[in-house]
Tab-separated table of C-alpha atoms in Angstrom:
chain	number	residue	atom	x	y	z
A	1	MET	CA	-44.676	-64.582	-31.415
A	2	SER	CA	-43.798	-61.007	-32.325
A	3	LYS	CA	-40.169	-60.006	-32.714
A	4	THR	CA	-38.542	-56.599	-32.925
A	5	LEU	CA	-35.541	-55.715	-35.102
A	6	ILE	CA	-33.509	-52.678	-33.994
A	7	LEU	CA	-31.147	-50.974	-36.435
A	8	VAL	CA	-27.966	-49.979	-34.617
A	9	GLU	CA	-25.671	-47.510	-36.342
A	10	ALA	CA	-21.925	-47.896	-36.080
A	11	THR	CA	-18.633	-46.494	-37.242
A	12	ALA	CA	-15.944	-48.846	-38.423
A	13	ASP	CA	-15.126	-50.090	-34.913
A	14	SER	CA	-17.713	-48.782	-32.449
A	15	LEU	CA	-21.424	-48.228	-31.918
A	16	ARG	CA	-22.768	-44.703	-32.147
A	17	LYS	CA	-23.731	-43.629	-28.638
A	18	THR	CA	-26.820	-41.807	-29.882
A	19	THR	CA	-28.223	-44.998	-31.408
A	20	LEU	CA	-28.165	-47.067	-28.201
A	21	PRO	CA	-31.519	-45.857	-26.768
A	22	GLY	CA	-33.149	-47.674	-29.682
A	23	ILE	CA	-32.059	-50.921	-28.009
A	24	THR	CA	-33.884	-49.891	-24.833
A	25	PHE	CA	-37.007	-49.311	-26.914
A	26	GLY	CA	-36.633	-52.786	-28.388
A	27	ALA	CA	-36.329	-54.302	-24.912
A	28	GLN	CA	-39.489	-52.485	-23.784
A	29	VAL	CA	-41.476	-53.751	-26.772
A	30	ALA	CA	-40.163	-57.267	-26.139
A	31	ALA	CA	-41.299	-57.020	-22.519
A	32	ALA	CA	-44.732	-55.839	-23.678
A	33	ASN	CA	-45.315	-58.656	-26.159
A	34	GLY	CA	-43.456	-61.474	-24.480
A	35	GLY	CA	-41.152	-61.868	-27.470
A	36	GLY	CA	-37.567	-60.929	-28.090
A	37	PHE	CA	-35.556	-58.437	-30.066
A	38	ASP	CA	-32.720	-58.675	-32.560
A	39	LEU	CA	-30.165	-56.083	-33.607
A	40	ALA	CA	-29.022	-55.214	-37.127
A	41	LEU	CA	-25.748	-53.582	-38.144
A	42	ILE	CA	-25.088	-52.496	-41.707
A	43	GLY	CA	-21.843	-51.024	-42.990
A	44	THR	CA	-18.242	-51.704	-43.878
A	45	GLY	CA	-15.819	-53.222	-41.375
A	46	VAL	CA	-18.341	-53.314	-38.531
A	47	THR	CA	-17.222	-56.640	-37.040
A	48	LYS	CA	-15.826	-55.049	-33.875
A	49	ALA	CA	-18.957	-52.935	-33.471
A	50	ALA	CA	-21.073	-56.079	-33.814
A	51	ALA	CA	-19.185	-57.642	-30.912
A	52	SER	CA	-20.094	-54.607	-28.802
A	53	ALA	CA	-23.750	-54.863	-29.858
A	54	ALA	CA	-23.812	-58.498	-28.752
A	55	ARG	CA	-23.547	-57.412	-25.103
A	56	TYR	CA	-27.029	-55.860	-24.851
A	57	GLY	CA	-29.283	-58.888	-24.531
A	58	ALA	CA	-30.497	-59.344	-28.101
A	59	ALA	CA	-31.577	-62.780	-29.253
A	60	LYS	CA	-29.297	-62.369	-32.269
A	61	VAL	CA	-27.178	-59.719	-33.970
A	62	TYR	CA	-27.483	-59.656	-37.761
A	63	VAL	CA	-24.567	-58.093	-39.627
A	64	VAL	CA	-24.395	-56.924	-43.233
A	65	ASP	CA	-20.739	-56.078	-43.827
A	66	HIS	CA	-19.817	-55.182	-47.380
A	67	ALA	CA	-18.073	-52.366	-49.238
A	68	ALA	CA	-21.372	-51.491	-50.948
A	69	PHE	CA	-22.729	-50.312	-47.576
A	70	GLU	CA	-19.937	-47.937	-46.670
A	71	HIS	CA	-22.372	-45.046	-47.060
A	72	ALA	CA	-25.958	-45.111	-45.824
A	73	LEU	CA	-27.925	-44.824	-49.052
A	74	ALA	CA	-31.641	-45.302	-48.499
A	75	GLU	CA	-32.024	-47.674	-51.445
A	76	SER	CA	-29.228	-50.028	-50.450
A	77	TYR	CA	-29.990	-49.985	-46.722
A	78	ALA	CA	-33.677	-50.674	-47.343
A	79	THR	CA	-32.690	-53.742	-49.357
A	80	ALA	CA	-30.471	-54.980	-46.528
A	81	ILE	CA	-33.093	-54.376	-43.839
A	82	ALA	CA	-35.776	-56.133	-45.871
A	83	GLU	CA	-33.510	-59.172	-46.179
A	84	ILE	CA	-32.854	-59.200	-42.423
A	85	VAL	CA	-36.599	-58.914	-41.726
A	86	LYS	CA	-37.155	-61.942	-43.962
A	87	ARG	CA	-34.384	-63.839	-42.206
A	88	SER	CA	-35.424	-62.926	-38.652
A	89	GLY	CA	-39.204	-62.896	-38.994
A	90	ALA	CA	-39.377	-59.447	-37.423
A	91	THR	CA	-42.780	-57.789	-37.133
A	92	LEU	CA	-41.416	-54.425	-35.992
A	93	VAL	CA	-38.411	-52.542	-37.379
A	94	ALA	CA	-37.145	-49.648	-35.277
A	95	GLY	CA	-34.136	-47.516	-34.450
A	96	ALA	CA	-33.148	-44.256	-32.838
A	97	SER	CA	-34.180	-41.226	-34.870
A	98	SER	CA	-31.213	-39.880	-36.827
A	99	SER	CA	-30.387	-38.498	-40.244
A	100	THR	CA	-29.931	-42.108	-41.384
A	101	THR	CA	-33.205	-43.525	-40.080
A	102	LYS	CA	-35.139	-40.451	-41.233
A	103	ASP	CA	-33.889	-41.212	-44.731
A	104	VAL	CA	-34.019	-44.998	-44.672
A	105	PHE	CA	-37.090	-45.960	-42.649
A	106	PRO	CA	-39.778	-44.422	-44.895
A	107	ARG	CA	-38.373	-46.454	-47.771
A	108	VAL	CA	-38.256	-49.553	-45.576
A	109	ALA	CA	-41.902	-49.000	-44.623
A	110	ALA	CA	-42.918	-48.617	-48.254
A	111	ARG	CA	-40.959	-51.696	-49.262
A	112	LEU	CA	-42.538	-53.821	-46.515
A	113	GLY	CA	-46.035	-52.350	-46.837
A	114	ALA	CA	-45.700	-51.245	-43.224
A	115	ALA	CA	-47.373	-48.509	-41.205
A	116	MET	CA	-44.841	-46.152	-39.636
A	117	ALA	CA	-44.708	-43.996	-36.507
A	118	SER	CA	-41.914	-41.437	-36.233
A	119	GLU	CA	-40.267	-39.929	-33.153
A	120	VAL	CA	-41.857	-42.449	-30.787
A	121	THR	CA	-41.537	-41.428	-27.130
A	122	GLY	CA	-43.312	-44.267	-25.343
A	123	VAL	CA	-44.464	-47.871	-25.639
A	124	VAL	CA	-48.050	-48.838	-24.799
A	125	ASP	CA	-47.975	-52.332	-26.264
A	126	GLU	CA	-46.490	-54.165	-29.252
A	127	LYS	CA	-48.492	-52.152	-31.783
A	128	THR	CA	-49.412	-48.969	-29.898
A	129	PHE	CA	-47.001	-46.113	-29.292
A	130	LYS	CA	-46.890	-42.521	-28.106
A	131	ARG	CA	-45.429	-39.750	-30.241
A	132	PRO	CA	-45.432	-35.934	-30.061
A	133	MET	CA	-47.484	-33.646	-32.318
A	134	TRP	CA	-47.851	-29.884	-32.681
A	135	ALA	CA	-44.265	-29.144	-31.619
A	136	GLY	CA	-44.628	-31.376	-28.580
A	137	ASN	CA	-47.774	-29.715	-27.202
A	138	VAL	CA	-49.830	-32.843	-27.874
A	139	THR	CA	-48.890	-36.467	-27.309
A	140	ALA	CA	-50.724	-38.807	-29.657
A	141	THR	CA	-51.334	-42.493	-29.036
A	142	VAL	CA	-51.083	-44.269	-32.386
A	143	GLU	CA	-51.866	-47.874	-33.287
A	144	LEU	CA	-50.086	-49.579	-36.177
A	145	THR	CA	-52.213	-52.384	-37.603
A	146	THR	CA	-50.122	-53.696	-40.501
A	147	PRO	CA	-48.400	-57.114	-40.177
A	148	VAL	CA	-44.981	-55.408	-40.151
A	149	LYS	CA	-44.495	-52.044	-38.490
A	150	VAL	CA	-41.740	-49.403	-38.576
A	151	CYS	CA	-40.835	-46.891	-35.854
A	152	SER	CA	-38.182	-44.254	-35.376
A	153	VAL	CA	-37.506	-43.574	-31.717
A	154	ARG	CA	-36.729	-40.257	-30.014
A	155	ALA	CA	-33.477	-41.138	-28.296
A	156	THR	CA	-33.832	-38.510	-25.571
A	157	GLU	CA	-36.885	-40.340	-24.197
A	158	PHE	CA	-35.141	-43.685	-23.629
A	159	ASP	CA	-32.159	-44.485	-21.427
A	160	ALA	CA	-29.055	-46.150	-22.757
A	161	PRO	CA	-29.245	-49.956	-22.395
A	162	ALA	CA	-27.350	-51.886	-19.752
A	163	VAL	CA	-24.739	-54.435	-20.706
A	164	VAL	CA	-25.821	-58.000	-19.831
A	165	GLY	CA	-23.680	-60.969	-18.961
A	166	ALA	CA	-24.483	-63.250	-21.875
A	167	THR	CA	-23.243	-62.573	-25.406
A	168	SER	CA	-25.700	-62.695	-28.302
A	169	PRO	CA	-24.886	-64.863	-31.319
A	170	ILE	CA	-23.809	-62.948	-34.426
A	171	GLU	CA	-25.044	-63.963	-37.866
A	172	SER	CA	-23.630	-62.611	-41.113
A	173	VAL	CA	-26.145	-61.787	-43.832
A	174	ASP	CA	-25.068	-61.579	-47.466
A	175	VAL	CA	-26.892	-58.894	-49.416
A	176	LEU	CA	-25.998	-58.082	-53.000
A	177	VAL	CA	-26.463	-54.479	-54.098
A	178	ASP	CA	-25.377	-53.030	-57.437
A	179	LEU	CA	-24.550	-49.410	-56.580
A	180	GLY	CA	-24.447	-48.534	-60.256
A	181	ALA	CA	-28.060	-49.583	-60.683
A	182	LEU	CA	-29.355	-47.369	-57.869
A	183	ARG	CA	-31.104	-44.101	-58.585
A	184	THR	CA	-28.980	-42.344	-55.985
A	185	LYS	CA	-25.259	-42.307	-55.420
A	186	PHE	CA	-22.856	-41.051	-52.788
A	187	VAL	CA	-21.117	-37.894	-53.965
A	188	GLY	CA	-19.215	-36.695	-50.931
A	189	LEU	CA	-19.312	-35.816	-47.267
A	190	LYS	CA	-18.450	-32.395	-45.886
A	191	GLU	CA	-17.825	-33.311	-42.282
A	192	ILE	CA	-17.783	-30.602	-39.628
A	193	LYS	CA	-15.133	-31.434	-37.043
A	194	SER	CA	-15.122	-29.847	-33.621
A	195	GLU	CA	-13.421	-30.454	-30.291
A	196	ARG	CA	-16.667	-29.582	-28.520
A	197	PRO	CA	-19.091	-32.368	-27.500
A	198	GLU	CA	-21.685	-33.444	-30.052
A	199	LEU	CA	-25.108	-32.021	-29.292
A	200	ALA	CA	-26.868	-35.364	-29.367
A	201	SER	CA	-24.659	-36.806	-26.631
A	202	ALA	CA	-23.480	-33.705	-24.735
A	203	ASP	CA	-24.024	-33.650	-20.970
A	204	ARG	CA	-24.131	-29.831	-20.998
A	205	ILE	CA	-25.247	-27.451	-23.749
A	206	VAL	CA	-25.149	-23.665	-24.030
A	207	SER	CA	-27.393	-22.217	-26.742
A	208	GLY	CA	-27.710	-18.719	-28.138
A	209	GLY	CA	-30.739	-17.008	-29.624
A	210	ARG	CA	-31.665	-13.837	-31.459
A	211	GLY	CA	-30.805	-11.831	-28.344
A	212	VAL	CA	-27.065	-12.246	-28.980
A	213	LYS	CA	-27.594	-9.746	-31.836
A	214	GLY	CA	-24.850	-11.043	-34.105
A	215	PRO	CA	-21.726	-13.184	-34.574
A	216	ASP	CA	-19.813	-11.240	-31.920
A	217	GLY	CA	-22.559	-11.861	-29.385
A	218	PHE	CA	-22.646	-15.538	-30.282
A	219	ARG	CA	-18.969	-15.766	-29.356
A	220	LEU	CA	-20.049	-15.115	-25.763
A	221	VAL	CA	-22.173	-18.252	-26.003
A	222	GLU	CA	-19.183	-20.202	-27.283
A	223	GLN	CA	-16.973	-18.773	-24.542
A	224	LEU	CA	-19.400	-19.881	-21.818
A	225	ALA	CA	-19.736	-23.311	-23.431
A	226	ASP	CA	-15.972	-23.783	-23.605
A	227	THR	CA	-15.634	-22.753	-19.962
A	228	LEU	CA	-18.171	-25.422	-19.014
A	229	ARG	CA	-16.791	-27.940	-21.544
A	230	ALA	CA	-20.257	-27.945	-23.034
A	231	GLY	CA	-21.730	-28.345	-26.492
A	232	VAL	CA	-22.847	-25.259	-28.413
A	233	GLY	CA	-26.374	-24.901	-29.769
A	234	ALA	CA	-28.424	-22.205	-31.452
A	235	SER	CA	-31.984	-21.233	-32.250
A	236	ARG	CA	-33.246	-21.287	-35.822
A	237	ALA	CA	-33.111	-17.481	-36.020
A	238	VAL	CA	-29.387	-17.551	-35.276
A	239	CYS	CA	-28.713	-20.238	-37.881
A	240	ASP	CA	-30.868	-18.543	-40.521
A	241	ALA	CA	-28.981	-15.295	-39.927
A	242	GLY	CA	-25.671	-17.068	-40.490
A	243	TRP	CA	-24.330	-16.351	-37.018
A	244	ALA	CA	-23.890	-20.083	-36.420
A	245	GLY	CA	-23.816	-23.206	-38.579
A	246	ASN	CA	-27.025	-25.075	-39.329
A	247	ASP	CA	-25.584	-28.160	-37.622
A	248	LEU	CA	-26.009	-26.342	-34.299
A	249	GLN	CA	-29.747	-25.725	-34.647
A	250	ILE	CA	-31.878	-27.052	-31.820
A	251	GLY	CA	-35.642	-27.231	-32.125
A	252	GLN	CA	-38.531	-28.747	-34.024
A	253	THR	CA	-36.723	-28.492	-37.362
A	254	GLY	CA	-33.277	-29.032	-35.838
A	255	LYS	CA	-31.868	-31.418	-33.260
A	256	VAL	CA	-33.724	-32.693	-30.213
A	257	VAL	CA	-31.538	-32.767	-27.103
A	258	ALA	CA	-31.983	-33.558	-23.421
A	259	PRO	CA	-28.720	-32.848	-21.582
A	260	ASN	CA	-28.365	-32.663	-17.812
A	261	LEU	CA	-27.805	-28.903	-18.119
A	262	TYR	CA	-29.179	-26.599	-20.830
A	263	ILE	CA	-28.347	-22.890	-20.703
A	264	ALA	CA	-30.435	-20.695	-23.018
A	265	VAL	CA	-28.780	-17.355	-23.674
A	266	GLY	CA	-30.879	-14.670	-25.355
A	267	ILE	CA	-33.494	-17.227	-26.411
A	268	SER	CA	-37.094	-16.067	-26.118
A	269	GLY	CA	-38.536	-19.577	-25.977
A	270	ALA	CA	-40.584	-19.949	-29.145
A	271	ILE	CA	-42.564	-23.189	-29.202
A	272	GLN	CA	-40.447	-24.547	-32.064
A	273	HIS	CA	-37.271	-24.198	-29.992
A	274	LEU	CA	-38.824	-25.592	-26.831
A	275	ALA	CA	-39.773	-28.732	-28.751
A	276	GLY	CA	-36.077	-29.498	-29.130
A	277	MET	CA	-34.846	-28.968	-25.577
A	278	LYS	CA	-37.612	-28.984	-22.979
A	279	GLY	CA	-36.701	-32.531	-21.982
A	280	SER	CA	-33.413	-31.254	-20.511
A	281	LYS	CA	-32.913	-32.161	-16.849
A	282	VAL	CA	-32.033	-28.614	-15.696
A	283	ILE	CA	-32.809	-25.538	-17.807
A	284	VAL	CA	-31.206	-22.156	-17.117
A	285	ALA	CA	-32.423	-19.056	-18.984
A	286	ILE	CA	-30.646	-15.732	-19.339
A	287	ASN	CA	-32.825	-13.049	-20.928
A	288	LYS	CA	-33.482	-9.368	-20.259
A	289	ASP	CA	-37.204	-9.798	-21.004
A	290	ALA	CA	-38.853	-11.010	-17.793
A	291	GLU	CA	-41.925	-12.069	-19.802
A	292	ALA	CA	-40.015	-14.285	-22.228
A	293	PRO	CA	-41.704	-17.719	-22.615
A	294	ILE	CA	-38.394	-19.469	-21.906
A	295	PHE	CA	-38.833	-18.671	-18.207
A	296	GLN	CA	-41.981	-20.818	-18.114
A	297	VAL	CA	-39.916	-23.971	-18.667
A	298	ALA	CA	-36.695	-22.848	-16.966
A	299	ASP	CA	-35.647	-24.262	-13.607
A	300	TYR	CA	-33.476	-21.207	-13.018
A	301	GLY	CA	-33.895	-17.804	-14.648
A	302	LEU	CA	-31.727	-14.714	-14.727
A	303	VAL	CA	-33.377	-11.506	-15.949
A	304	ALA	CA	-30.330	-9.594	-17.099
A	305	ASP	CA	-28.438	-8.208	-20.088
A	306	LEU	CA	-26.581	-11.209	-21.480
A	307	PHE	CA	-23.703	-8.994	-22.597
A	308	GLU	CA	-23.032	-8.240	-18.943
A	309	ALA	CA	-24.205	-11.477	-17.328
A	310	VAL	CA	-22.353	-13.996	-19.490
A	311	PRO	CA	-18.840	-12.485	-19.036
A	312	GLN	CA	-19.496	-12.287	-15.283
A	313	LEU	CA	-20.623	-15.908	-15.247
A	314	VAL	CA	-17.548	-17.014	-17.194
A	315	ALA	CA	-15.263	-15.158	-14.793
A	316	ALA	CA	-16.995	-16.690	-11.770
A	317	ILE	CA	-16.731	-20.229	-13.182
A	318	LYS	CA	-13.030	-19.794	-13.893
A	319	GLN	CA	-12.439	-18.893	-10.252
A	320	LEU	CA	-13.952	-22.154	-9.010
């Protein structure tokens, strides 16, 4: 019987919210093949997070907890995942698409001789999945025929899992890794801290595009976002110009988001940007060009000068 292993990412004491849709994917595959799914946590001091993971209906939660896994190096994580696959008998390894899985999963696939599908958006059966191509304009149905398979899952396409009544058993897995023998090493982390919501989990996002014309114009985007208590995003043009940090980029080569409300300010709607946000529940576009492609996907559109419209919108919201 086939079994799915889902990698769940965690901080020292909690699960990352953006990784939870991977569990829903695992449950869907299990329903399709009549098997079950396990969860895997790798890190340092993740015992509390493992207890949280045990509430989502997995057959078992495998935990690799060691100082050598404090940082997600592809070489060390691939070794740990391969050991868990051996222990669990998993035929499919998956997890929500993230900077970690994008780095780790290709190495896992190579190590296991597995076919891999990235950014999976739907489950057909235990070996057949749907994934986007050509900036989301085409949805491909791909079949993985190797004995073990690997998938990264687009988190915006799967709901967060529900907590179940029973608690899954937790099994500790000992994996020895000599960090000094690896070809890569952790040098440092330059973490960007912000009081605004993270893009991947934000309920509301306000994004700015080339139409803001510069850093001063982008501050209007930030002002509207702060008024709405929303996350701040940007198009690639804005990030390339240095008007906003690269961590704010939304699109095909940036982050993929699907908030309940997405406000595009001065964004024309290039296909690469649409690929990162067109799954949003409600899309609002503000652009002075009535023919801008963004209006084709927008639920609400305002043809206006953003430098006049945004301050008026901020003032109106503050009066509510």
